[in-house]
PDB file of C-alpha atoms in Angstrom:
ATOM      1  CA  UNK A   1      64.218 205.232  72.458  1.00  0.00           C
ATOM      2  CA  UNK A   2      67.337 203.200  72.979  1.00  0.00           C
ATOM      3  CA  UNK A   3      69.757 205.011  74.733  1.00  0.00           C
ATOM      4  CA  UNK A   4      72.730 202.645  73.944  1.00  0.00           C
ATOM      5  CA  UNK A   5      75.733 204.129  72.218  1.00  0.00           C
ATOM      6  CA  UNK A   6      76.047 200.901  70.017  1.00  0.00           C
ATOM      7  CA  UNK A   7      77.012 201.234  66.607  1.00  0.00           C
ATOM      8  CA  UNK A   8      74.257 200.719  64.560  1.00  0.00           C
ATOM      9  CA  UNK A   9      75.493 199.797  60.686  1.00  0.00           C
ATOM     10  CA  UNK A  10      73.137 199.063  57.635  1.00  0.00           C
ATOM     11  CA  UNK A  11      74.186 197.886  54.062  1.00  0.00           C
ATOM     12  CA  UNK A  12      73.383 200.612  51.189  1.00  0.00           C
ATOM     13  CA  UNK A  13      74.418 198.519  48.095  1.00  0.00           C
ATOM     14  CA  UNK A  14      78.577 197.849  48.596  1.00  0.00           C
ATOM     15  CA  UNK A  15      78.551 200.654  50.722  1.00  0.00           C
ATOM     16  CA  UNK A  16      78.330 200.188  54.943  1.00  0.00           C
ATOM     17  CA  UNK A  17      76.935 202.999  56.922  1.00  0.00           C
ATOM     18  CA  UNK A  18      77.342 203.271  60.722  1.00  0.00           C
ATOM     19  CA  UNK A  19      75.603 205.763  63.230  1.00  0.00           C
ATOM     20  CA  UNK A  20      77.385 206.486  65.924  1.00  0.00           C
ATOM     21  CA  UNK A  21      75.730 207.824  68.623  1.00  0.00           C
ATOM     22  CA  UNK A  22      77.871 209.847  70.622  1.00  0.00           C
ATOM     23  CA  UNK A  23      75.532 211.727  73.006  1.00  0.00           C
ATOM     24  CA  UNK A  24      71.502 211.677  74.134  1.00  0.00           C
ATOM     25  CA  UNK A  25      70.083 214.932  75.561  1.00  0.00           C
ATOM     26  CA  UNK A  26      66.540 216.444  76.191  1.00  0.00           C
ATOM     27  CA  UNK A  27      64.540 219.201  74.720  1.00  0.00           C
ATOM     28  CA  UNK A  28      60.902 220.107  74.263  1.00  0.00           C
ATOM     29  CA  UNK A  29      60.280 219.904  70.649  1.00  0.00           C
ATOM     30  CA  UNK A  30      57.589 222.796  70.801  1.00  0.00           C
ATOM     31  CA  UNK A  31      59.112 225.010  72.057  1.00  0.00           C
ATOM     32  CA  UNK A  32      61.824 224.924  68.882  1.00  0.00           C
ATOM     33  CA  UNK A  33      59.136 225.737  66.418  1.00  0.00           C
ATOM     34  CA  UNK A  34      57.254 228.479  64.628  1.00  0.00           C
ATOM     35  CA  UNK A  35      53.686 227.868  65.437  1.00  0.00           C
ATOM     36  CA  UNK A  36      52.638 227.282  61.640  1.00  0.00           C
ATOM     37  CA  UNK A  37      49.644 229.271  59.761  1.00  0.00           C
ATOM     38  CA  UNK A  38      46.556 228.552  61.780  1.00  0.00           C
ATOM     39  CA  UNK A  39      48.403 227.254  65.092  1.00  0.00           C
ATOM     40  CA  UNK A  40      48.616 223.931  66.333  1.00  0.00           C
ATOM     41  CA  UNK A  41      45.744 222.019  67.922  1.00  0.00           C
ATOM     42  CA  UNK A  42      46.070 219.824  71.546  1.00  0.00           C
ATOM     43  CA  UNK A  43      46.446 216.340  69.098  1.00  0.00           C
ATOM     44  CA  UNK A  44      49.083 218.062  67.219  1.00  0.00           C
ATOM     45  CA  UNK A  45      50.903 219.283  70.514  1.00  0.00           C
ATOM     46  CA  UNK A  46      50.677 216.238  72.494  1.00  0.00           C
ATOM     47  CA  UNK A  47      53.446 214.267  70.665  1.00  0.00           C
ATOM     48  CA  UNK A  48      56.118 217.231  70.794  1.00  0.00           C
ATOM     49  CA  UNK A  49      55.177 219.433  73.658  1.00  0.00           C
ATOM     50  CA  UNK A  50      56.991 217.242  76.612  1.00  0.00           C
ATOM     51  CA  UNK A  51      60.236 216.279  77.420  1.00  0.00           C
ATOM     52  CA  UNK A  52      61.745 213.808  75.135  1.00  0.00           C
ATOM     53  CA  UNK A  53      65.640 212.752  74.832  1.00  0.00           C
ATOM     54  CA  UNK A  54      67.032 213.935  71.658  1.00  0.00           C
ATOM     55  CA  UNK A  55      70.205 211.457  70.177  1.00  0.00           C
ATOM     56  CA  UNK A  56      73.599 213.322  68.817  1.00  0.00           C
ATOM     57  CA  UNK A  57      74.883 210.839  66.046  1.00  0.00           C
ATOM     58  CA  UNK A  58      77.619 211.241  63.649  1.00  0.00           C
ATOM     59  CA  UNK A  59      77.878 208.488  60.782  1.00  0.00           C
ATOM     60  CA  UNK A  60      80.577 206.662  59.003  1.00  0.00           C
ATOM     61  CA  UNK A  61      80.061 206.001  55.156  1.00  0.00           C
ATOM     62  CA  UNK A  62      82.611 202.748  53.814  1.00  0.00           C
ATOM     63  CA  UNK A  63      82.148 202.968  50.217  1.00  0.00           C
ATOM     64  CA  UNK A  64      85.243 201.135  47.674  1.00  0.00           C
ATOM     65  CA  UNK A  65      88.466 203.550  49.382  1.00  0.00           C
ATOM     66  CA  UNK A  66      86.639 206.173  50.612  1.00  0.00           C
ATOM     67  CA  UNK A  67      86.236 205.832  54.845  1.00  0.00           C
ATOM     68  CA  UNK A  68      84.064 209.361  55.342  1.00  0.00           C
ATOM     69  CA  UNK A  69      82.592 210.682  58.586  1.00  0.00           C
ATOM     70  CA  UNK A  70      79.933 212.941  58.570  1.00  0.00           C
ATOM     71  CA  UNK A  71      79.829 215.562  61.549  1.00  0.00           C
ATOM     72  CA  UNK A  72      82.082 214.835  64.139  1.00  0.00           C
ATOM     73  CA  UNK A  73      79.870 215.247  67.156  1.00  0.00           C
ATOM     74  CA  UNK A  74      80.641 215.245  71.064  1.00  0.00           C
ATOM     75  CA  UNK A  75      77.710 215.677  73.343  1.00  0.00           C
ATOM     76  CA  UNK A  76      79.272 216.386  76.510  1.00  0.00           C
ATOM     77  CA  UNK A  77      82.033 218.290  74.685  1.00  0.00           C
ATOM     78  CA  UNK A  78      79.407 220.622  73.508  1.00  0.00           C
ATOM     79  CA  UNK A  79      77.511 220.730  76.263  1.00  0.00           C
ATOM     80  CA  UNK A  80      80.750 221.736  78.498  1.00  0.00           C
ATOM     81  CA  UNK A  81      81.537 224.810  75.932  1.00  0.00           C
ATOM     82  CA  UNK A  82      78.545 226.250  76.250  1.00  0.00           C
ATOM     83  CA  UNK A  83      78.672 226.039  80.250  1.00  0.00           C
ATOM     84  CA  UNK A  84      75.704 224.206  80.440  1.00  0.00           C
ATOM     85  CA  UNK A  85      76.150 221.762  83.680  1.00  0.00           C
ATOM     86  CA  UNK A  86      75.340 218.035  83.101  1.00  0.00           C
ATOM     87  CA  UNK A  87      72.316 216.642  84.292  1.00  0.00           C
ATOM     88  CA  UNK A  88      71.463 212.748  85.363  1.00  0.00           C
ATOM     89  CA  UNK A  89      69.633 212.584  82.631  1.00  0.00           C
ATOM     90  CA  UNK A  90      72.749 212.874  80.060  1.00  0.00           C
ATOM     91  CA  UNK A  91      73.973 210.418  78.215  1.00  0.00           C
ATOM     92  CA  UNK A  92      77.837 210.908  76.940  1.00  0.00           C
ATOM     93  CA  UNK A  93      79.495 208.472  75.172  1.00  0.00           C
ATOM     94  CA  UNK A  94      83.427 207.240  74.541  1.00  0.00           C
ATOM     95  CA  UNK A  95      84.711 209.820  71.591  1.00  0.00           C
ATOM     96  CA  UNK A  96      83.576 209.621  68.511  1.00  0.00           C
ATOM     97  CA  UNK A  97      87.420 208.330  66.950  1.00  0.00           C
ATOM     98  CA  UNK A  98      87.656 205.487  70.093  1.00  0.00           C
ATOM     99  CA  UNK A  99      83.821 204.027  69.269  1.00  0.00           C
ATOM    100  CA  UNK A 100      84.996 204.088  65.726  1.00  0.00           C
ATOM    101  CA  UNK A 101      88.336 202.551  66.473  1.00  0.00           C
ATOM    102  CA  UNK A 102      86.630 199.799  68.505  1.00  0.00           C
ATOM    103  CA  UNK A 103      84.645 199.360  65.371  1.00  0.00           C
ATOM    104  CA  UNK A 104      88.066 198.788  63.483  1.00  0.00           C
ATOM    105  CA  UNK A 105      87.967 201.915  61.415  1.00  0.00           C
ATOM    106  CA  UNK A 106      91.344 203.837  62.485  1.00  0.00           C
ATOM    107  CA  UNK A 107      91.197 207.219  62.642  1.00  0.00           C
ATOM    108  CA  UNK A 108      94.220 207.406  60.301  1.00  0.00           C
ATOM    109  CA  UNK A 109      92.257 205.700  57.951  1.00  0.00           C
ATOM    110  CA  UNK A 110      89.340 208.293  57.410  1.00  0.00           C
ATOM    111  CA  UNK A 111      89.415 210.157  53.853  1.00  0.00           C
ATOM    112  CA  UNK A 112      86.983 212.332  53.957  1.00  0.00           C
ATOM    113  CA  UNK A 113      85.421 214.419  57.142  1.00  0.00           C
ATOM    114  CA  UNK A 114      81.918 216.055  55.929  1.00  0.00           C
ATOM    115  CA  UNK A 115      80.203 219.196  57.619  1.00  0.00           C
ATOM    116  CA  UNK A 116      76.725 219.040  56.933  1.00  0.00           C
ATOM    117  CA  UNK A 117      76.509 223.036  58.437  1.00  0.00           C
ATOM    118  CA  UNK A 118      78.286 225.340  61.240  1.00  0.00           C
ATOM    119  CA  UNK A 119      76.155 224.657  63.686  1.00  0.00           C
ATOM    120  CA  UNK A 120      78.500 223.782  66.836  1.00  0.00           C
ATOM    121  CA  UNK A 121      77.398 220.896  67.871  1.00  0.00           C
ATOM    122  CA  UNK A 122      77.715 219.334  64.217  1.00  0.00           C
ATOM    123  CA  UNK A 123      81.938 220.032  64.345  1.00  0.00           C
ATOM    124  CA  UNK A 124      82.583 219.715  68.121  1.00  0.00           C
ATOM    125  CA  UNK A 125      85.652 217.349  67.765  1.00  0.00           C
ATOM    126  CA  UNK A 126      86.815 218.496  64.224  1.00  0.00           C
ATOM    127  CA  UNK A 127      90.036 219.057  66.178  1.00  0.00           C
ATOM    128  CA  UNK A 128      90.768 217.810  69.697  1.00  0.00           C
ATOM    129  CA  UNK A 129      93.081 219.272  72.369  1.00  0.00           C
ATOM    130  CA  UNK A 130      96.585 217.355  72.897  1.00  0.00           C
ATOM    131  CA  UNK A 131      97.105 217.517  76.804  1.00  0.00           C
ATOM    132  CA  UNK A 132     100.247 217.625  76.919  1.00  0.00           C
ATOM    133  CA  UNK A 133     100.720 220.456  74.452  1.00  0.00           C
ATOM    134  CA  UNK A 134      97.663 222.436  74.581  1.00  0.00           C
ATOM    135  CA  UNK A 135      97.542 222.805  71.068  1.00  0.00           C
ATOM    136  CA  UNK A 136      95.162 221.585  68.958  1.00  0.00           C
ATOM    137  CA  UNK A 137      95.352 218.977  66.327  1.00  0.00           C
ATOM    138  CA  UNK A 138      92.899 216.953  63.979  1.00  0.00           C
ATOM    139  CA  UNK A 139      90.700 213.999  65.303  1.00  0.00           C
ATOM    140  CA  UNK A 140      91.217 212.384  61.645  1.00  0.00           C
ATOM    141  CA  UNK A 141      94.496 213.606  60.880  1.00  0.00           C
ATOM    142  CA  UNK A 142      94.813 211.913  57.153  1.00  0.00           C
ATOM    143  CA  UNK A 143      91.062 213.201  55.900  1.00  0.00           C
ATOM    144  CA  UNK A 144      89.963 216.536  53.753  1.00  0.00           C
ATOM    145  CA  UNK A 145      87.331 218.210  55.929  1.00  0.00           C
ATOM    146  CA  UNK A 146      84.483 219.176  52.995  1.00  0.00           C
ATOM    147  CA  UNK A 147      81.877 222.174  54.151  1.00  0.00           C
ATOM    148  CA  UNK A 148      79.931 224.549  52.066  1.00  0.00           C
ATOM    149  CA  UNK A 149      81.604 227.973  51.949  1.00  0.00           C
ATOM    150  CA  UNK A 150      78.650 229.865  52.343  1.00  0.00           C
ATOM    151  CA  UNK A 151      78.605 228.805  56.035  1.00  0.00           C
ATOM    152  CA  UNK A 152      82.121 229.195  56.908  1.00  0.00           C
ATOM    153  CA  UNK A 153      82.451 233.109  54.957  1.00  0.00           C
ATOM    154  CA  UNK A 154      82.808 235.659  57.792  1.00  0.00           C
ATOM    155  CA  UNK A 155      79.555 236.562  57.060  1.00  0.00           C
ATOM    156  CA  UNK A 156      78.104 233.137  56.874  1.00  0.00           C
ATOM    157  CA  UNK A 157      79.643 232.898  60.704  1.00  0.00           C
ATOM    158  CA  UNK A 158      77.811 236.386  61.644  1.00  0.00           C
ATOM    159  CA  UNK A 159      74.555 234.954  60.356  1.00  0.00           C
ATOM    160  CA  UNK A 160      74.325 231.832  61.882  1.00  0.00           C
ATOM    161  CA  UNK A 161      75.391 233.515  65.217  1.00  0.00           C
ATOM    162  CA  UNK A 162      72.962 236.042  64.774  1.00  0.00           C
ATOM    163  CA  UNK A 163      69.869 233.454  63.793  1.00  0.00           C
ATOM    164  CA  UNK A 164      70.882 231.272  66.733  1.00  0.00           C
ATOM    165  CA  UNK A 165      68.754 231.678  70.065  1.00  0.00           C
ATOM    166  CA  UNK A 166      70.828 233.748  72.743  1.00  0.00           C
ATOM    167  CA  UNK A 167      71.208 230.613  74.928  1.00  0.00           C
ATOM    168  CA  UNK A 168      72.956 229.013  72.495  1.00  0.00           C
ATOM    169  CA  UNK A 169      75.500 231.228  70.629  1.00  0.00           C
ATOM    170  CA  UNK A 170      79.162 230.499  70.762  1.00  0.00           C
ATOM    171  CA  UNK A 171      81.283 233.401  69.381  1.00  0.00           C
ATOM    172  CA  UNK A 172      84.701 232.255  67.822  1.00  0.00           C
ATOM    173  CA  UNK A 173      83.874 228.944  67.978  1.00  0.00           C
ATOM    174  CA  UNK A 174      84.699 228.118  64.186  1.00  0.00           C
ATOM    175  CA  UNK A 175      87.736 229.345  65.094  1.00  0.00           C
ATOM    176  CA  UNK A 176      88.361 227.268  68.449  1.00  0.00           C
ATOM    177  CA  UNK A 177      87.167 224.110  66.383  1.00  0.00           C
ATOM    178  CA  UNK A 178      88.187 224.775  63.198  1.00  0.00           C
ATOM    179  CA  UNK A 179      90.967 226.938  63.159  1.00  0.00           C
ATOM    180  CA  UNK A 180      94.005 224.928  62.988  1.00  0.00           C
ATOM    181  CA  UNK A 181      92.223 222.505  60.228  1.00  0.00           C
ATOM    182  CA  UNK A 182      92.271 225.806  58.227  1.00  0.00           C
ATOM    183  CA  UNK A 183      95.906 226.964  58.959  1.00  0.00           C
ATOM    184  CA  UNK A 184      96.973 223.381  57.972  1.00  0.00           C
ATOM    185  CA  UNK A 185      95.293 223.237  54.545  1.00  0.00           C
ATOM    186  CA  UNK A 186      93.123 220.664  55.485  1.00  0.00           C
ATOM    187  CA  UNK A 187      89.449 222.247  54.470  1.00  0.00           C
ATOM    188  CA  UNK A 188      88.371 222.369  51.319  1.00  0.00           C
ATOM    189  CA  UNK A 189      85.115 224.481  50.986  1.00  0.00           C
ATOM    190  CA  UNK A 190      83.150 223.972  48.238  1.00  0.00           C
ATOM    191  CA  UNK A 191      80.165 225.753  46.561  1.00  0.00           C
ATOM    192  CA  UNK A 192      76.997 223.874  46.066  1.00  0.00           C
ATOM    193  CA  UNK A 193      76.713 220.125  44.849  1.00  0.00           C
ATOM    194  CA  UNK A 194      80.204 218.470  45.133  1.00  0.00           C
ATOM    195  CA  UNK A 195      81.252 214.881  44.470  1.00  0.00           C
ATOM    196  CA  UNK A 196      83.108 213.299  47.173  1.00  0.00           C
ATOM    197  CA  UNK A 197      83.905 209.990  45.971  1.00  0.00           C
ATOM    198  CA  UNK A 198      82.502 207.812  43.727  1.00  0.00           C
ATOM    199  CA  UNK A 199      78.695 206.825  44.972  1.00  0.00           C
ATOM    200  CA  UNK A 200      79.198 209.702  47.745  1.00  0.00           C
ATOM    201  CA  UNK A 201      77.665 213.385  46.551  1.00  0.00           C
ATOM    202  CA  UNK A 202      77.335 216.815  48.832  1.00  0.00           C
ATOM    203  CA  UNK A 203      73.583 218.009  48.465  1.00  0.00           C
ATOM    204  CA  UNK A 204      73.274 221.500  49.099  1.00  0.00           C
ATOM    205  CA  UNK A 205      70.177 221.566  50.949  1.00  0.00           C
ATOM    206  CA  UNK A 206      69.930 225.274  52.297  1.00  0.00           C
ATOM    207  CA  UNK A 207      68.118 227.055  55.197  1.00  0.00           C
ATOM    208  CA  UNK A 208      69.063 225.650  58.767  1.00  0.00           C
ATOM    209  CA  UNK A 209      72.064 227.518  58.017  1.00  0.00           C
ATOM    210  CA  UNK A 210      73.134 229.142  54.538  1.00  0.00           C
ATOM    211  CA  UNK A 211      75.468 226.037  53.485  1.00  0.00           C
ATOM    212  CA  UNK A 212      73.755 223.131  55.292  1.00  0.00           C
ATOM    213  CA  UNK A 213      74.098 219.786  52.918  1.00  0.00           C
ATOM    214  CA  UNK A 214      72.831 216.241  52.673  1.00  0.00           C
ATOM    215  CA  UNK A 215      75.233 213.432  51.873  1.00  0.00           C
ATOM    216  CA  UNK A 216      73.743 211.191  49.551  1.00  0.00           C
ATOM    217  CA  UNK A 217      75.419 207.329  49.212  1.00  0.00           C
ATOM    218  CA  UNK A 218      74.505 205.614  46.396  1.00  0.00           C
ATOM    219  CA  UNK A 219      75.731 202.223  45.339  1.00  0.00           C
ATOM    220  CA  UNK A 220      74.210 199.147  43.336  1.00  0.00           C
ATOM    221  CA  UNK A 221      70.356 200.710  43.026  1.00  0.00           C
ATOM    222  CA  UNK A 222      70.103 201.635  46.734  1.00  0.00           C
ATOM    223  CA  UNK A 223      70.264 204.923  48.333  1.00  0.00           C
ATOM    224  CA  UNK A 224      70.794 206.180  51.614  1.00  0.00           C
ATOM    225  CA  UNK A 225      70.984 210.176  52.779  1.00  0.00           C
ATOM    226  CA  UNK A 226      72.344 211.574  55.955  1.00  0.00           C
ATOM    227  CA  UNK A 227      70.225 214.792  56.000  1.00  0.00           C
ATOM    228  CA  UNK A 228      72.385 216.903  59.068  1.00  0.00           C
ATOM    229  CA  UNK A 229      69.453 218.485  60.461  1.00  0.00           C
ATOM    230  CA  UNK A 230      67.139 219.051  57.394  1.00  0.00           C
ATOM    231  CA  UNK A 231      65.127 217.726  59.295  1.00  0.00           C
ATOM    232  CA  UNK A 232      65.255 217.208  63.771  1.00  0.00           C
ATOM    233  CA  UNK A 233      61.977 215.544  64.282  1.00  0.00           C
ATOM    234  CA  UNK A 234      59.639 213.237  62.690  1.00  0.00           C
ATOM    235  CA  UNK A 235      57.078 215.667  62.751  1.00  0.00           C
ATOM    236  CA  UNK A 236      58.536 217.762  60.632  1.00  0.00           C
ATOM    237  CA  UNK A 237      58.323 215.554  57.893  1.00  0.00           C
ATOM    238  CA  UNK A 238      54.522 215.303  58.428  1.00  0.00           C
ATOM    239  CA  UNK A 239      54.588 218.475  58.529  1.00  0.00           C
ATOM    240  CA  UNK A 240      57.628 220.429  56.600  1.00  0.00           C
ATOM    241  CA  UNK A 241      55.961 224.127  57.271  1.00  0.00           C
ATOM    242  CA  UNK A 242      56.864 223.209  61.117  1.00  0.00           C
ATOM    243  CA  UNK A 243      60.067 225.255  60.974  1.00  0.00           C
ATOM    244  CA  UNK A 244      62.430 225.954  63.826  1.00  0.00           C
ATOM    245  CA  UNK A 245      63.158 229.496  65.234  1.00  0.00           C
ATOM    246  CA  UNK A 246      66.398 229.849  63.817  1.00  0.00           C
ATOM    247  CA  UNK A 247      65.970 228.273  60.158  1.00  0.00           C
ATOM    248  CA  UNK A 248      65.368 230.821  56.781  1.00  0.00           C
ATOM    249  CA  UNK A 249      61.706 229.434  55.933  1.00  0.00           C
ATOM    250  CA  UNK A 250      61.461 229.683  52.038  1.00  0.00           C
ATOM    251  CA  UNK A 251      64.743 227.838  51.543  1.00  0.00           C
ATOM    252  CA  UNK A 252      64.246 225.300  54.568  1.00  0.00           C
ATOM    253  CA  UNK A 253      60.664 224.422  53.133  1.00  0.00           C
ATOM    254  CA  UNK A 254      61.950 224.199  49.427  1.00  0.00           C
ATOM    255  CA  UNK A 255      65.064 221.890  50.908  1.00  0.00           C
ATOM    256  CA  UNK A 256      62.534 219.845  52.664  1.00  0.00           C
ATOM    257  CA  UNK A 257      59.778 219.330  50.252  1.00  0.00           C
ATOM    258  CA  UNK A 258      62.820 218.514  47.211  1.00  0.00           C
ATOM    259  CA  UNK A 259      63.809 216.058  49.895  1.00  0.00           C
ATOM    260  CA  UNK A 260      61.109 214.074  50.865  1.00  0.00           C
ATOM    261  CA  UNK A 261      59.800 214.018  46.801  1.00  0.00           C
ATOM    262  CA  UNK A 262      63.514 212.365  46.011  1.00  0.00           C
ATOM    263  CA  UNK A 263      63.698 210.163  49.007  1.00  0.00           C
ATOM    264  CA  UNK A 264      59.790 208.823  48.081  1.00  0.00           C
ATOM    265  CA  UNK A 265      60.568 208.147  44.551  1.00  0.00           C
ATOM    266  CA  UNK A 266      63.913 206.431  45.055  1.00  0.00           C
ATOM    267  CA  UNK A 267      63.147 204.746  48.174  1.00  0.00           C
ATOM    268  CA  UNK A 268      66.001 205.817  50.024  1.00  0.00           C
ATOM    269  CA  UNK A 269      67.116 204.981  53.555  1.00  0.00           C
ATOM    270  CA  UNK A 270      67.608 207.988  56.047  1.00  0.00           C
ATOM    271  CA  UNK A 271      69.917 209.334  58.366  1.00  0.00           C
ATOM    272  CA  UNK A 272      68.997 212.196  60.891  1.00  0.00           C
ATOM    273  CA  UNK A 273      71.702 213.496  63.475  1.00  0.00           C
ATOM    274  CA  UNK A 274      68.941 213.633  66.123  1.00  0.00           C
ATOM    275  CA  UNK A 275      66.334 211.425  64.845  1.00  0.00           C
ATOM    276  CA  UNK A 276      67.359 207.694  66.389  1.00  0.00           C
ATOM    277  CA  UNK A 277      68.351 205.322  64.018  1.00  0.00           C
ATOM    278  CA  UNK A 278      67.849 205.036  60.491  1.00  0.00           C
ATOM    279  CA  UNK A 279      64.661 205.566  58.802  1.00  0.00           C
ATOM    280  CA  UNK A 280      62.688 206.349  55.401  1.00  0.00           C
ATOM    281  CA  UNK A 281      58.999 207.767  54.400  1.00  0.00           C
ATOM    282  CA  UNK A 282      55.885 206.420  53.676  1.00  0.00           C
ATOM    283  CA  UNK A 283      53.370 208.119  51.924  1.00  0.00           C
ATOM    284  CA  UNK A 284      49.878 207.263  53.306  1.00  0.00           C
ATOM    285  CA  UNK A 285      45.803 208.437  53.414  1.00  0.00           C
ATOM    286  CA  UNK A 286      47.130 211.381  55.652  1.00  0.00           C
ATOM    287  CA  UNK A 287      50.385 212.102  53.823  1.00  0.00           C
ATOM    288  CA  UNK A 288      54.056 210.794  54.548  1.00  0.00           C
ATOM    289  CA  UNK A 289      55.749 210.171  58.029  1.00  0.00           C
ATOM    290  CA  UNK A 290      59.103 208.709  58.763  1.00  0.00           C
ATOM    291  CA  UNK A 291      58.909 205.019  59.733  1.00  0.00           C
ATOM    292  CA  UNK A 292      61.874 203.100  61.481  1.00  0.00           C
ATOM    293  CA  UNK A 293      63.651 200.736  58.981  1.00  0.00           C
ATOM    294  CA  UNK A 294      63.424 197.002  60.195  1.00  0.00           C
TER     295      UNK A 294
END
């Protein structure tokens, strides 16, 4: 796995995607997952039961005036709130606005900020600290911030809290995050499929959390979708009933399997915000598997 933070960019039609990689960690895929009906065998454990790094990228969509990130991540940021201490083996990267910036896309020029769900990590630097203030203000101050409101309800909060392993819950972090982007008018929440500019669509793609979404770019006969974490692994596409501890099965398997059937038949290029690089699926003897694009 290349553990660069390089900007990565493909072509989707008119429209230029970046991934941004703002953060590599580690985690043992195995132990994320529901052991499926019938258990796994030693060949299907082998590729997912050791320690593997694990990228944190956000993306940048530049389709006709729309300039739209989707999830504005910060590894070490994340990490730091949580109180977990950094380890050699971390890789942080320069903030998600600066790698943009030295990209040339100016933070004052972003339109649209997306949320594919509430989990933390996915909304760390929705709104940065000013040091000299101590309040808080937005990373892209000129952009709408778009989420699904069935993630950001009070009860949407409680749930995901609730679903999340111990280790890993945050109380009142929508709040620390997200708070002042609400007091200034800046979200809009929306309910189910929503068009965010033209080519650009909000997929409501439920079960990791109750609002998670897909952003689907479309332009000139190509497609490209930057699934949040539909999906975190490759092996879950092989194998969609592989669900992680904290998901709602029905809906995650019905978001997956919809997924993969539209992504086959249309060809479409993939995003994941912990699978490196882009990708899309091939459907094979043994079924379909996510193969790096050239």
């Amino acid at each position: 796995m290349d553990t660069s933070h390089a900007i990565r960019t493909v072509q989707v039609g008119a429209a230029r995607v970046a991934i941004v990689t703002i953060g590599i960690g580690r985690w043992i895929m195995a132990e994320q997952l529901r052991t499926p009906l019938g258990g796994w065998t030693v060949d299907d454990l082998a590729p997912i039961d050791q320690i593997s790094p694990v990228p944190f990228q956000s993306t940048h969509v530049a389709l006709g005036a729309a300039s739209v990130v989707v999830d504005p991540m910060d590894y070490a940021v994340w990490r730091d709130a949580h109180g977990w201490m950094a380890q050699s083996w971390h890789m942080s990267a320069p903030r998600l606005d600066r790698q943009l910036a030295d990209f040339g896309i100016a933070s004052t020029d972003v339109t649209h900020v997306v949320l594919t769900h509430a989990h933390d990590d996915h909304f760390s630097v929705a709104s940065v600290e000013d040091k000299d203030s101590g309040s808080r203000r937005p990373l892209f101050p000129s952009a709408r911030y778009i989420a699904q409101r069935a993630d950001w309800t009070p009860e949407g909060q409680e749930y995901i809290q609730a679903s999340l392993l111990e280790a890993e819950r945050l109380p009142g972090v929508a709040e620390r995050w997200m708070g002042e982007l609400f007091r200034r008018g800046m979200v809009d929440l929306v309910d189910g499929d929503h068009d965010i500019a033209p080519g650009i669509r909000f997929i409501h793609t439920p079960g990791e959390t109750p609002g998670h979404a897909v952003v689907r770019v479309q332009s000139n006969g190509q497609t490209l979708y930057v699934l949040g974490d539909l999906f975190h692994h490759p092996i879950e596409i092989e194998h969609p009933d592989w669900l992680p501890v904290w998901v709602e099965p029905e809906t995650t398997l019905a978001s997956r399997r919809s997924l993969i059937d539209t992504a086959l038949a249309e060809d479409a290029l993939l995003v994941a915000a912990h699978i490196p690089g882009v990708g899309r699926l091939h459907k094979g003897m043994h079924g379909v598997h996510w193969e790096p694009a050239s």
